Amino acid sequence: MAGTLKNISHQKNAYISTYGCQMNVNDTERMYSLLEMVNYAPAVSPDQAQLIIINSCSVREKPVHKVRSEVGRYYPLKQKNPHLKIGVAGCVAQQEKKKLLKEIPILDFVFGPDAIDDLPHIVSRLEKGEGKVVETRFTHSEPYHVQTLIRDPEVSAFVNIMKGCDNFCTFCVVPFTRGRERSRPLNHVCEDVQNLTERGVKEITLLGQNVNSYRSDCGADFGALLLALCEKTDVKRIRFTSPHPKDFNEDLIDIMQSKRDRVMDAIHLPAQSGNSYILERMNRGYTREEYIKKARMILDRMPGSVLSTDLIVGFPGETEEHFQDTLSLLEAVPFEMIYSFKYSPRPFTKAARFENQVSEKDKSDRLARLNQKHIQFAFSHSQGYKDQVLEVLVEKRDNKTGYLSGRSSQNKLVHFYGSRHLRGKTVSVKIQKTYPQVLYGELLA
Ligand code: SF4
């Protein structure tokens, strides 16, 4: 008892700011859980913290600049409290390594995605005054064992099943910042998911840079993992992100169709471009025609499933004619959602050295036209939900408005009135009003 009181009285606070993808959001939760083990509680704002970590992302533009400008805001805090420790994690840390410490002298530590589990040790070294700490090694050969750490699980949780990527798309920095592909053993993933289910989680999203190239040490592939999760765990709903189109085959779709009551029917299938020449320069491993064929195969074999995608405009060498193929991909495949980006060169990548970089003006113009075209389709796709009855997993209730919100199997955000006791339950909702991003409906008895 005395020990507990002593620990509480010495508790410190950590603040983590998070950029980028869901993998980083998950990593931040993991860091908070690890920090709890060394007596750090989450701080509500940086000025309440004795430890600040910027969990960075290098996928989008000017990542180092973003880190520098955030650290700049902490100068007054460091002047007030010289014991404040400030560090950078994530992909920029992995990419820049100790260079970051030289360029931004008030930083105390830098650690990459493979060193997250060393965080308690890093903090202890900092507290002992061992000087600046850099932990950015990759562990290419060690098996990937990472139990999900979540302090207070919600209705839905994310579970890493693999990390890294071997695909080397010419625009992408991930293989350089997250290393080679490594998968968690199938039985570990199942135990992890069952454990979360016993703590109240109803829906899990399997996470990886390239989930459908998952390969357990026992040889099981991604389809086998989905089957095992349905057989060995009580989790109600399974989602995953992101698969690679080249690895999406008929067997996987048939497994998903056979387990439709558990495996949700929203599939994010990143196309990146609608032009075969650009896809080849991107090293994506499929042509426009192959992509369209695969998308149609999914919609045919899983009727009612919905597709979303990622698209890049202004890739080096992309002409107006190539871009027109990306625009027309929206006519060939009924995407309910697109995530569109302007190409920006990333360090170490092949495409950064390509000639014929597209001007910023053309990139902005193409992005605007792509989004404009998607909006037209998005309205008509969303209207298709009017009067439909969707099965919605209730995630939360807004106490001010009384609205419950949750996601349908198609990953649609749905709002409707109802009791807070419905949180965690799957209920039927009749859709009355539709918008591209959100649906409103009425709870059925
Ligand atoms: S598949 Fe391509 S875009 Fe996706 S993480 Fe791997 S290299 Fe990057």
Tab-separated table of C-alpha atoms and ligand atoms in Angstrom:
chain	number	residue	atom	x	y	z
A	1	MET	CA	0.000	0.000	0.000
A	2	ALA	CA	2.774	2.384	1.013
A	3	GLY	CA	4.536	1.561	-2.257
A	4	THR	CA	1.440	2.459	-4.243
A	5	LEU	CA	1.085	5.807	-2.510
A	6	LYS	CA	4.744	6.523	-3.076
A	7	ASN	CA	4.379	5.749	-6.792
A	8	ILE	CA	1.312	7.953	-7.154
A	9	SER	CA	2.980	10.837	-5.389
A	10	HIS	CA	5.897	10.615	-7.821
A	11	GLN	CA	3.790	10.217	-10.912
A	12	LYS	CA	4.890	12.240	-13.924
A	13	ASN	CA	3.089	13.135	-17.099
A	14	ALA	CA	3.834	12.447	-20.741
A	15	TYR	CA	2.378	14.181	-23.782
A	16	ILE	CA	2.486	12.521	-27.214
A	17	SER	CA	1.433	14.266	-30.411
A	18	THR	CA	0.615	11.946	-33.293
A	19	TYR	CA	0.896	12.450	-37.048
A	20	GLY	CA	0.020	10.134	-39.914
A	21	CYS	CA	-1.621	6.788	-40.298
A	22	GLN	CA	-3.511	4.411	-38.014
A	23	MET	CA	-0.259	2.501	-37.374
A	24	ASN	CA	1.069	5.642	-35.668
A	25	VAL	CA	-2.152	6.134	-33.683
A	26	ASN	CA	-1.777	2.549	-32.499
A	27	ASP	CA	1.912	3.092	-31.685
A	28	THR	CA	1.013	6.147	-29.594
A	29	GLU	CA	-1.443	4.097	-27.519
A	30	ARG	CA	1.301	1.500	-27.083
A	31	MET	CA	3.737	4.193	-25.921
A	32	TYR	CA	1.242	5.492	-23.327
A	33	SER	CA	0.760	1.938	-22.033
A	34	LEU	CA	4.536	1.395	-21.793
A	35	LEU	CA	5.017	4.763	-20.112
A	36	GLU	CA	2.396	3.845	-17.527
A	37	MET	CA	4.732	1.011	-16.499
A	38	VAL	CA	7.390	3.611	-15.585
A	39	ASN	CA	4.942	5.860	-13.772
A	40	TYR	CA	4.002	8.358	-16.468
A	41	ALA	CA	0.325	9.268	-16.918
A	42	PRO	CA	-0.974	10.996	-20.066
A	43	ALA	CA	-0.836	14.798	-19.883
A	44	VAL	CA	-3.746	16.796	-21.279
A	45	SER	CA	-1.413	19.420	-22.745
A	46	PRO	CA	2.354	19.793	-23.339
A	47	ASP	CA	2.759	22.350	-20.531
A	48	GLN	CA	1.630	19.690	-18.003
A	49	ALA	CA	4.271	17.191	-19.163
A	50	GLN	CA	7.761	16.203	-18.031
A	51	LEU	CA	8.151	14.126	-21.204
A	52	ILE	CA	7.030	15.105	-24.721
A	53	ILE	CA	7.155	12.780	-27.727
A	54	ILE	CA	6.347	13.759	-31.306
A	55	ASN	CA	5.231	10.570	-33.081
A	56	SER	CA	6.072	11.656	-36.614
A	57	CYS	CA	5.057	10.598	-40.110
A	58	SER	CA	7.180	10.939	-43.238
A	59	VAL	CA	4.603	9.868	-45.797
A	60	ARG	CA	3.327	13.362	-46.528
A	61	GLU	CA	5.064	16.648	-47.339
A	62	LYS	CA	7.718	18.461	-45.290
A	63	PRO	CA	7.858	15.988	-42.386
A	64	VAL	CA	11.093	17.308	-40.857
A	65	HIS	CA	9.777	20.847	-41.131
A	66	LYS	CA	6.642	19.806	-39.203
A	67	VAL	CA	8.746	18.258	-36.424
A	68	ARG	CA	10.966	21.350	-36.253
A	69	SER	CA	8.005	23.693	-36.053
A	70	GLU	CA	6.318	21.662	-33.311
A	71	VAL	CA	9.545	21.481	-31.287
A	72	GLY	CA	9.844	25.252	-31.733
A	73	ARG	CA	6.641	25.674	-29.748
A	74	TYR	CA	8.248	23.822	-26.808
A	75	TYR	CA	11.276	26.160	-26.412
A	76	PRO	CA	9.579	28.277	-23.708
A	77	LEU	CA	8.600	25.095	-21.812
A	78	LYS	CA	12.173	23.817	-21.899
A	79	GLN	CA	13.469	27.205	-20.715
A	80	LYS	CA	11.043	27.102	-17.800
A	81	ASN	CA	11.842	23.470	-16.984
A	82	PRO	CA	15.322	22.315	-18.079
A	83	HIS	CA	14.442	18.763	-16.901
A	84	LEU	CA	11.703	18.488	-19.553
A	85	LYS	CA	12.665	15.736	-22.035
A	86	ILE	CA	11.589	16.100	-25.666
A	87	GLY	CA	11.895	13.302	-28.215
A	88	VAL	CA	10.859	12.262	-31.714
A	89	ALA	CA	9.468	8.831	-32.592
A	90	GLY	CA	7.996	7.342	-35.769
A	91	CYS	CA	9.120	7.432	-39.367
A	92	VAL	CA	10.945	10.802	-39.343
A	93	ALA	CA	13.022	9.553	-36.385
A	94	GLN	CA	13.853	6.380	-38.318
A	95	GLN	CA	14.684	8.331	-41.457
A	96	GLU	CA	16.780	11.132	-39.930
A	97	LYS	CA	18.272	9.270	-36.939
A	98	LYS	CA	20.900	11.232	-34.968
A	99	LYS	CA	20.896	13.966	-37.627
A	100	LEU	CA	17.705	15.230	-35.937
A	101	LEU	CA	19.544	15.739	-32.645
A	102	LYS	CA	22.199	17.813	-34.429
A	103	GLU	CA	19.668	19.900	-36.320
A	104	ILE	CA	17.301	20.454	-33.390
A	105	PRO	CA	19.556	20.780	-30.304
A	106	ILE	CA	16.765	20.904	-27.707
A	107	LEU	CA	15.772	17.328	-28.591
A	108	ASP	CA	16.855	14.742	-26.009
A	109	PHE	CA	15.998	11.493	-27.750
A	110	VAL	CA	15.067	9.885	-31.057
A	111	PHE	CA	13.686	6.376	-31.520
A	112	GLY	CA	12.266	4.467	-34.479
A	113	PRO	CA	9.200	2.208	-34.772
A	114	ASP	CA	11.254	-0.909	-33.987
A	115	ALA	CA	12.408	0.565	-30.657
A	116	ILE	CA	8.991	1.421	-29.186
A	117	ASP	CA	9.147	-1.434	-26.690
A	118	ASP	CA	12.442	-0.006	-25.404
A	119	LEU	CA	10.697	3.213	-24.361
A	120	PRO	CA	10.744	2.466	-20.598
A	121	HIS	CA	14.490	1.784	-20.883
A	122	ILE	CA	15.035	4.963	-22.934
A	123	VAL	CA	13.180	7.005	-20.291
A	124	SER	CA	15.225	5.457	-17.520
A	125	ARG	CA	18.471	6.332	-19.368
A	126	LEU	CA	17.251	9.916	-19.778
A	127	GLU	CA	16.321	10.137	-16.105
A	128	LYS	CA	19.733	8.805	-15.064
A	129	GLY	CA	21.315	11.641	-17.052
A	130	GLU	CA	23.050	9.377	-19.575
A	131	GLY	CA	22.808	12.107	-22.209
A	132	LYS	CA	21.017	12.073	-25.544
A	133	VAL	CA	19.569	8.746	-26.676
A	134	VAL	CA	19.265	7.412	-30.244
A	135	GLU	CA	17.507	4.049	-30.842
A	136	THR	CA	16.891	3.578	-34.554
A	137	ARG	CA	18.146	0.110	-35.343
A	138	PHE	CA	16.022	-2.316	-37.360
A	139	THR	CA	15.578	-5.885	-36.193
A	140	HIS	CA	15.154	-7.569	-39.593
A	141	SER	CA	15.573	-11.141	-38.441
A	142	GLU	CA	13.862	-11.285	-35.048
A	143	PRO	CA	10.285	-12.638	-35.073
A	144	TYR	CA	7.617	-9.974	-34.731
A	145	HIS	CA	6.003	-10.356	-31.321
A	146	VAL	CA	3.932	-7.429	-30.224
A	147	GLN	CA	0.997	-7.930	-27.924
A	148	THR	CA	-1.632	-5.196	-28.289
A	149	LEU	CA	-1.373	-2.727	-25.415
A	150	ILE	CA	-4.489	-0.631	-24.831
A	151	ARG	CA	-5.217	1.055	-21.517
A	152	ASP	CA	-9.043	1.282	-21.741
A	153	PRO	CA	-10.335	-0.578	-24.778
A	154	GLU	CA	-13.304	0.932	-26.579
A	155	VAL	CA	-15.878	-0.993	-28.603
A	156	SER	CA	-13.416	-1.153	-31.527
A	157	ALA	CA	-9.679	-1.797	-31.365
A	158	PHE	CA	-6.758	-2.008	-33.781
A	159	VAL	CA	-4.476	-5.044	-33.797
A	160	ASN	CA	-1.135	-5.080	-35.610
A	161	ILE	CA	-0.630	-8.335	-37.486
A	162	MET	CA	2.486	-7.445	-39.433
A	163	LYS	CA	4.896	-4.632	-40.011
A	164	GLY	CA	7.117	-3.305	-42.734
A	165	CYS	CA	6.809	-3.782	-46.468
A	166	ASP	CA	8.794	-5.517	-49.213
A	167	ASN	CA	7.029	-3.931	-52.164
A	168	PHE	CA	9.135	-0.819	-52.724
A	169	CYS	CA	6.559	1.233	-54.565
A	170	THR	CA	8.773	3.941	-56.065
A	171	PHE	CA	6.979	6.805	-54.238
A	172	CYS	CA	6.867	5.239	-50.765
A	173	VAL	CA	9.252	5.651	-47.850
A	174	VAL	CA	7.698	2.897	-45.706
A	175	PRO	CA	10.166	0.110	-46.644
A	176	PHE	CA	12.957	2.472	-45.477
A	177	THR	CA	11.310	3.617	-42.253
A	178	ARG	CA	9.460	0.448	-41.185
A	179	GLY	CA	11.817	-2.168	-42.620
A	180	ARG	CA	11.094	-5.548	-44.214
A	181	GLU	CA	7.800	-7.376	-43.831
A	182	ARG	CA	7.400	-9.464	-40.695
A	183	SER	CA	4.209	-11.136	-39.495
A	184	ARG	CA	3.045	-12.117	-36.032
A	185	PRO	CA	2.411	-15.824	-35.433
A	186	LEU	CA	-1.233	-16.727	-36.053
A	187	ASN	CA	-1.834	-18.133	-32.567
A	188	HIS	CA	-0.468	-14.915	-30.989
A	189	VAL	CA	-2.890	-12.796	-33.020
A	190	CYS	CA	-5.804	-15.072	-32.020
A	191	GLU	CA	-4.866	-14.947	-28.321
A	192	ASP	CA	-4.490	-11.181	-28.512
A	193	VAL	CA	-7.892	-10.735	-30.148
A	194	GLN	CA	-9.606	-13.084	-27.678
A	195	ASN	CA	-7.997	-11.189	-24.817
A	196	LEU	CA	-9.366	-7.888	-26.184
A	197	THR	CA	-12.776	-9.483	-26.681
A	198	GLU	CA	-12.808	-10.544	-23.029
A	199	ARG	CA	-12.106	-6.900	-22.133
A	200	GLY	CA	-15.228	-5.781	-24.029
A	201	VAL	CA	-13.966	-5.182	-27.573
A	202	LYS	CA	-16.557	-6.130	-30.198
A	203	GLU	CA	-14.751	-5.155	-33.389
A	204	ILE	CA	-11.109	-5.389	-34.374
A	205	THR	CA	-9.295	-3.901	-37.346
A	206	LEU	CA	-6.241	-5.898	-38.403
A	207	LEU	CA	-3.441	-3.503	-39.261
A	208	GLY	CA	-0.422	-3.761	-41.509
A	209	GLN	CA	1.225	-1.908	-44.384
A	210	ASN	CA	0.200	-4.751	-46.632
A	211	VAL	CA	-2.093	-7.056	-44.647
A	212	ASN	CA	-2.813	-9.615	-47.330
A	213	SER	CA	0.827	-10.578	-47.682
A	214	TYR	CA	0.564	-11.754	-44.046
A	215	ARG	CA	2.376	-15.080	-43.557
A	216	SER	CA	2.537	-16.724	-40.143
A	217	ASP	CA	5.567	-18.804	-39.112
A	218	CYS	CA	3.297	-21.866	-39.512
A	219	GLY	CA	2.711	-20.939	-43.174
A	220	ALA	CA	-0.855	-19.631	-42.704
A	221	ASP	CA	-1.774	-16.788	-45.038
A	222	PHE	CA	-4.166	-13.900	-44.505
A	223	GLY	CA	-7.255	-15.915	-45.484
A	224	ALA	CA	-6.275	-18.612	-42.962
A	225	LEU	CA	-5.856	-15.909	-40.316
A	226	LEU	CA	-9.390	-14.625	-40.962
A	227	LEU	CA	-10.765	-18.173	-40.679
A	228	ALA	CA	-8.815	-18.822	-37.468
A	229	LEU	CA	-10.076	-15.585	-35.905
A	230	CYS	CA	-13.668	-16.598	-36.729
A	231	GLU	CA	-13.149	-20.079	-35.271
A	232	LYS	CA	-10.955	-19.400	-32.257
A	233	THR	CA	-12.197	-16.053	-30.961
A	234	ASP	CA	-15.508	-14.510	-29.953
A	235	VAL	CA	-14.891	-11.186	-31.677
A	236	LYS	CA	-18.076	-10.035	-33.391
A	237	ARG	CA	-16.616	-8.016	-36.273
A	238	ILE	CA	-13.344	-8.130	-38.181
A	239	ARG	CA	-12.011	-5.402	-40.490
A	240	PHE	CA	-8.564	-4.920	-42.000
A	241	THR	CA	-6.437	-2.250	-43.639
A	242	SER	CA	-4.686	-1.990	-46.044
A	243	PRO	CA	-4.542	-4.835	-48.540
A	244	HIS	CA	-2.494	-4.651	-51.754
A	245	PRO	CA	-4.517	-5.181	-54.963
A	246	LYS	CA	-1.917	-7.550	-56.426
A	247	ASP	CA	-2.304	-9.926	-53.439
A	248	PHE	CA	-6.104	-9.861	-53.371
A	249	ASN	CA	-7.206	-13.168	-54.859
A	250	GLU	CA	-10.413	-15.135	-55.355
A	251	ASP	CA	-9.680	-17.469	-52.424
A	252	LEU	CA	-9.550	-14.525	-50.038
A	253	ILE	CA	-12.819	-13.098	-51.354
A	254	ASP	CA	-14.489	-16.503	-51.052
A	255	ILE	CA	-13.358	-16.771	-47.426
A	256	MET	CA	-14.693	-13.281	-46.731
A	257	GLN	CA	-17.997	-14.118	-48.405
A	258	SER	CA	-18.309	-17.341	-46.374
A	259	LYS	CA	-17.720	-15.424	-43.110
A	260	ARG	CA	-19.749	-12.350	-43.917
A	261	ASP	CA	-21.461	-12.366	-40.546
A	262	ARG	CA	-18.040	-11.696	-38.928
A	263	VAL	CA	-15.728	-10.242	-41.625
A	264	MET	CA	-17.034	-6.825	-42.668
A	265	ASP	CA	-17.671	-6.001	-46.303
A	266	ALA	CA	-15.868	-2.666	-46.695
A	267	ILE	CA	-12.625	-3.105	-48.610
A	268	HIS	CA	-9.986	-0.427	-49.012
A	269	LEU	CA	-8.111	-1.264	-52.220
A	270	PRO	CA	-5.433	1.372	-52.920
A	271	ALA	CA	-5.220	1.940	-56.706
A	272	GLN	CA	-2.830	4.961	-56.607
A	273	SER	CA	-3.352	5.661	-60.353
A	274	GLY	CA	-5.721	4.677	-63.143
A	275	ASN	CA	-3.031	4.634	-65.837
A	276	SER	CA	-0.971	1.515	-66.581
A	277	TYR	CA	2.214	3.397	-67.565
A	278	ILE	CA	2.158	5.373	-64.305
A	279	LEU	CA	1.352	2.206	-62.325
A	280	GLU	CA	4.423	0.563	-63.833
A	281	ARG	CA	6.580	3.564	-62.915
A	282	MET	CA	5.118	3.318	-59.408
A	283	ASN	CA	6.101	-0.395	-59.295
A	284	ARG	CA	2.584	-1.342	-58.202
A	285	GLY	CA	2.554	-4.784	-59.835
A	286	TYR	CA	-0.771	-4.445	-61.715
A	287	THR	CA	-2.208	-2.618	-64.723
A	288	ARG	CA	-5.343	-0.488	-64.908
A	289	GLU	CA	-7.198	-3.403	-66.509
A	290	GLU	CA	-6.055	-5.867	-63.835
A	291	TYR	CA	-7.112	-3.492	-61.087
A	292	ILE	CA	-10.572	-2.988	-62.575
A	293	LYS	CA	-10.971	-6.747	-63.082
A	294	LYS	CA	-10.080	-7.390	-59.448
A	295	ALA	CA	-12.437	-4.695	-58.168
A	296	ARG	CA	-15.298	-6.169	-60.231
A	297	MET	CA	-14.444	-9.676	-59.041
A	298	ILE	CA	-14.789	-8.460	-55.445
A	299	LEU	CA	-18.145	-6.766	-56.119
A	300	ASP	CA	-19.454	-9.817	-58.027
A	301	ARG	CA	-18.387	-12.428	-55.474
A	302	MET	CA	-19.373	-10.294	-52.484
A	303	PRO	CA	-22.559	-8.555	-53.587
A	304	GLY	CA	-23.233	-5.421	-51.561
A	305	SER	CA	-19.602	-4.973	-50.517
A	306	VAL	CA	-18.171	-1.464	-50.828
A	307	LEU	CA	-14.807	-0.257	-52.085
A	308	SER	CA	-12.644	2.721	-51.227
A	309	THR	CA	-9.234	3.667	-52.576
A	310	ASP	CA	-6.128	5.891	-52.439
A	311	LEU	CA	-5.138	7.942	-55.491
A	312	ILE	CA	-2.009	10.007	-56.138
A	313	VAL	CA	-2.030	12.841	-58.683
A	314	GLY	CA	1.028	14.458	-60.265
A	315	PHE	CA	3.344	11.447	-60.044
A	316	PRO	CA	6.561	12.227	-62.011
A	317	GLY	CA	5.863	11.879	-65.743
A	318	GLU	CA	2.064	11.992	-65.336
A	319	THR	CA	0.604	13.868	-68.323
A	320	GLU	CA	-2.935	15.215	-68.647
A	321	GLU	CA	-3.774	12.102	-70.665
A	322	HIS	CA	-2.515	9.786	-67.897
A	323	PHE	CA	-4.480	11.815	-65.358
A	324	GLN	CA	-7.641	11.390	-67.433
A	325	ASP	CA	-7.276	7.624	-66.841
A	326	THR	CA	-7.281	8.224	-63.087
A	327	LEU	CA	-10.411	10.360	-63.460
A	328	SER	CA	-12.135	7.684	-65.533
A	329	LEU	CA	-11.256	5.003	-62.961
A	330	LEU	CA	-14.004	6.584	-60.844
A	331	GLU	CA	-16.470	5.676	-63.602
A	332	ALA	CA	-15.128	2.132	-63.970
A	333	VAL	CA	-15.190	1.311	-60.226
A	334	PRO	CA	-17.926	2.597	-57.874
A	335	PHE	CA	-15.679	3.798	-55.009
A	336	GLU	CA	-17.691	5.051	-52.065
A	337	MET	CA	-14.695	6.917	-50.707
A	338	ILE	CA	-11.386	8.094	-52.147
A	339	TYR	CA	-8.347	9.397	-50.308
A	340	SER	CA	-6.517	11.615	-52.800
A	341	PHE	CA	-3.054	13.101	-52.518
A	342	LYS	CA	-0.636	15.236	-54.476
A	343	TYR	CA	2.613	13.378	-55.136
A	344	SER	CA	5.515	14.694	-53.088
A	345	PRO	CA	9.078	13.334	-53.274
A	346	ARG	CA	10.226	11.363	-50.242
A	347	PRO	CA	13.866	10.799	-49.314
A	348	PHE	CA	15.505	7.505	-50.429
A	349	THR	CA	12.693	6.725	-52.895
A	350	LYS	CA	13.277	6.079	-56.597
A	351	ALA	CA	10.544	8.427	-57.763
A	352	ALA	CA	12.240	11.363	-56.022
A	353	ARG	CA	15.033	10.982	-58.607
A	354	PHE	CA	12.697	10.611	-61.617
A	355	GLU	CA	12.740	13.301	-64.264
A	356	ASN	CA	9.592	15.116	-65.407
A	357	GLN	CA	8.399	16.151	-61.954
A	358	VAL	CA	4.940	17.716	-62.306
A	359	SER	CA	4.499	21.378	-61.353
A	360	GLU	CA	2.703	22.253	-58.109
A	361	LYS	CA	0.109	24.160	-60.120
A	362	ASP	CA	-0.759	21.096	-62.223
A	363	LYS	CA	-0.850	18.850	-59.142
A	364	SER	CA	-3.245	21.202	-57.334
A	365	ASP	CA	-5.421	21.545	-60.413
A	366	ARG	CA	-5.637	17.751	-60.896
A	367	LEU	CA	-6.357	17.147	-57.227
A	368	ALA	CA	-9.223	19.638	-57.309
A	369	ARG	CA	-10.696	18.047	-60.453
A	370	LEU	CA	-10.377	14.532	-59.008
A	371	ASN	CA	-12.121	15.513	-55.780
A	372	GLN	CA	-14.816	17.374	-57.686
A	373	LYS	CA	-15.549	14.291	-59.742
A	374	HIS	CA	-15.610	12.060	-56.668
A	375	ILE	CA	-18.074	14.369	-54.886
A	376	GLN	CA	-20.586	13.919	-57.726
A	377	PHE	CA	-20.365	10.133	-57.375
A	378	ALA	CA	-20.268	10.224	-53.569
A	379	PHE	CA	-23.668	11.957	-53.354
A	380	SER	CA	-25.336	9.390	-55.582
A	381	HIS	CA	-23.641	6.451	-53.765
A	382	SER	CA	-24.833	7.775	-50.409
A	383	GLN	CA	-28.409	8.250	-51.683
A	384	GLY	CA	-28.474	4.507	-52.382
A	385	TYR	CA	-28.603	3.961	-48.593
A	386	LYS	CA	-31.903	5.840	-48.158
A	387	ASP	CA	-34.570	3.550	-46.589
A	388	GLN	CA	-32.064	0.697	-46.221
A	389	VAL	CA	-31.823	-1.064	-42.847
A	390	LEU	CA	-28.177	-1.232	-41.736
A	391	GLU	CA	-26.684	-3.249	-38.888
A	392	VAL	CA	-24.794	-0.717	-36.772
A	393	LEU	CA	-22.331	-1.427	-33.975
A	394	VAL	CA	-22.934	1.361	-31.434
A	395	GLU	CA	-19.672	3.019	-30.404
A	396	LYS	CA	-20.671	6.080	-28.396
A	397	ARG	CA	-23.368	8.508	-27.378
A	398	ASP	CA	-23.181	12.282	-27.487
A	399	ASN	CA	-24.763	13.275	-24.169
A	400	LYS	CA	-25.582	16.794	-25.407
A	401	THR	CA	-27.505	15.764	-28.524
A	402	GLY	CA	-28.576	12.269	-27.416
A	403	TYR	CA	-27.283	10.878	-30.695
A	404	LEU	CA	-25.726	7.443	-30.765
A	405	SER	CA	-23.100	6.806	-33.401
A	406	GLY	CA	-21.560	3.719	-34.832
A	407	ARG	CA	-20.470	2.019	-38.026
A	408	SER	CA	-22.394	-0.223	-40.371
A	409	SER	CA	-20.774	-3.319	-41.842
A	410	GLN	CA	-19.953	-1.139	-44.904
A	411	ASN	CA	-18.002	1.157	-42.548
A	412	LYS	CA	-20.579	3.936	-42.896
A	413	LEU	CA	-20.815	6.339	-39.961
A	414	VAL	CA	-24.440	6.326	-38.770
A	415	HIS	CA	-26.089	8.676	-36.250
A	416	PHE	CA	-29.457	7.984	-34.570
A	417	TYR	CA	-31.255	8.587	-31.266
A	418	GLY	CA	-31.094	5.907	-28.613
A	419	SER	CA	-30.183	4.910	-25.073
A	420	ARG	CA	-26.566	4.908	-23.898
A	421	HIS	CA	-27.126	1.277	-22.787
A	422	LEU	CA	-26.886	0.302	-26.440
A	423	ARG	CA	-23.144	1.028	-26.535
A	424	GLY	CA	-21.353	-2.122	-27.725
A	425	LYS	CA	-24.554	-3.637	-29.175
A	426	THR	CA	-25.308	-4.209	-32.847
A	427	VAL	CA	-28.679	-2.689	-33.734
A	428	SER	CA	-30.827	-2.228	-36.850
A	429	VAL	CA	-31.139	1.345	-38.094
A	430	LYS	CA	-33.375	2.511	-40.932
A	431	ILE	CA	-31.595	5.233	-42.905
A	432	GLN	CA	-33.538	8.465	-43.425
A	433	LYS	CA	-31.016	11.148	-44.411
A	434	THR	CA	-27.858	10.563	-46.424
A	435	TYR	CA	-24.641	12.535	-46.913
A	436	PRO	CA	-21.383	11.264	-48.444
A	437	GLN	CA	-19.610	11.055	-45.063
A	438	VAL	CA	-22.464	10.291	-42.702
A	439	LEU	CA	-25.942	8.753	-42.587
A	440	TYR	CA	-28.791	9.585	-40.192
A	441	GLY	CA	-31.471	7.058	-39.312
A	442	GLU	CA	-34.036	5.709	-36.910
A	443	LEU	CA	-33.453	2.852	-34.490
A	444	LEU	CA	-35.720	-0.106	-35.194
A	445	ALA	CA	-37.153	-2.079	-32.295
B	1	SF4	S1	2.735	-1.475	-50.674
B	1	SF4	FE1	3.813	0.249	-51.606
B	1	SF4	S2	2.663	2.045	-50.810
B	1	SF4	FE2	2.131	0.311	-49.485
B	1	SF4	S3	3.603	0.421	-47.778
B	1	SF4	FE3	4.475	-0.987	-49.314
B	1	SF4	S4	5.826	0.312	-50.564
B	1	SF4	FE4	4.431	1.687	-49.444
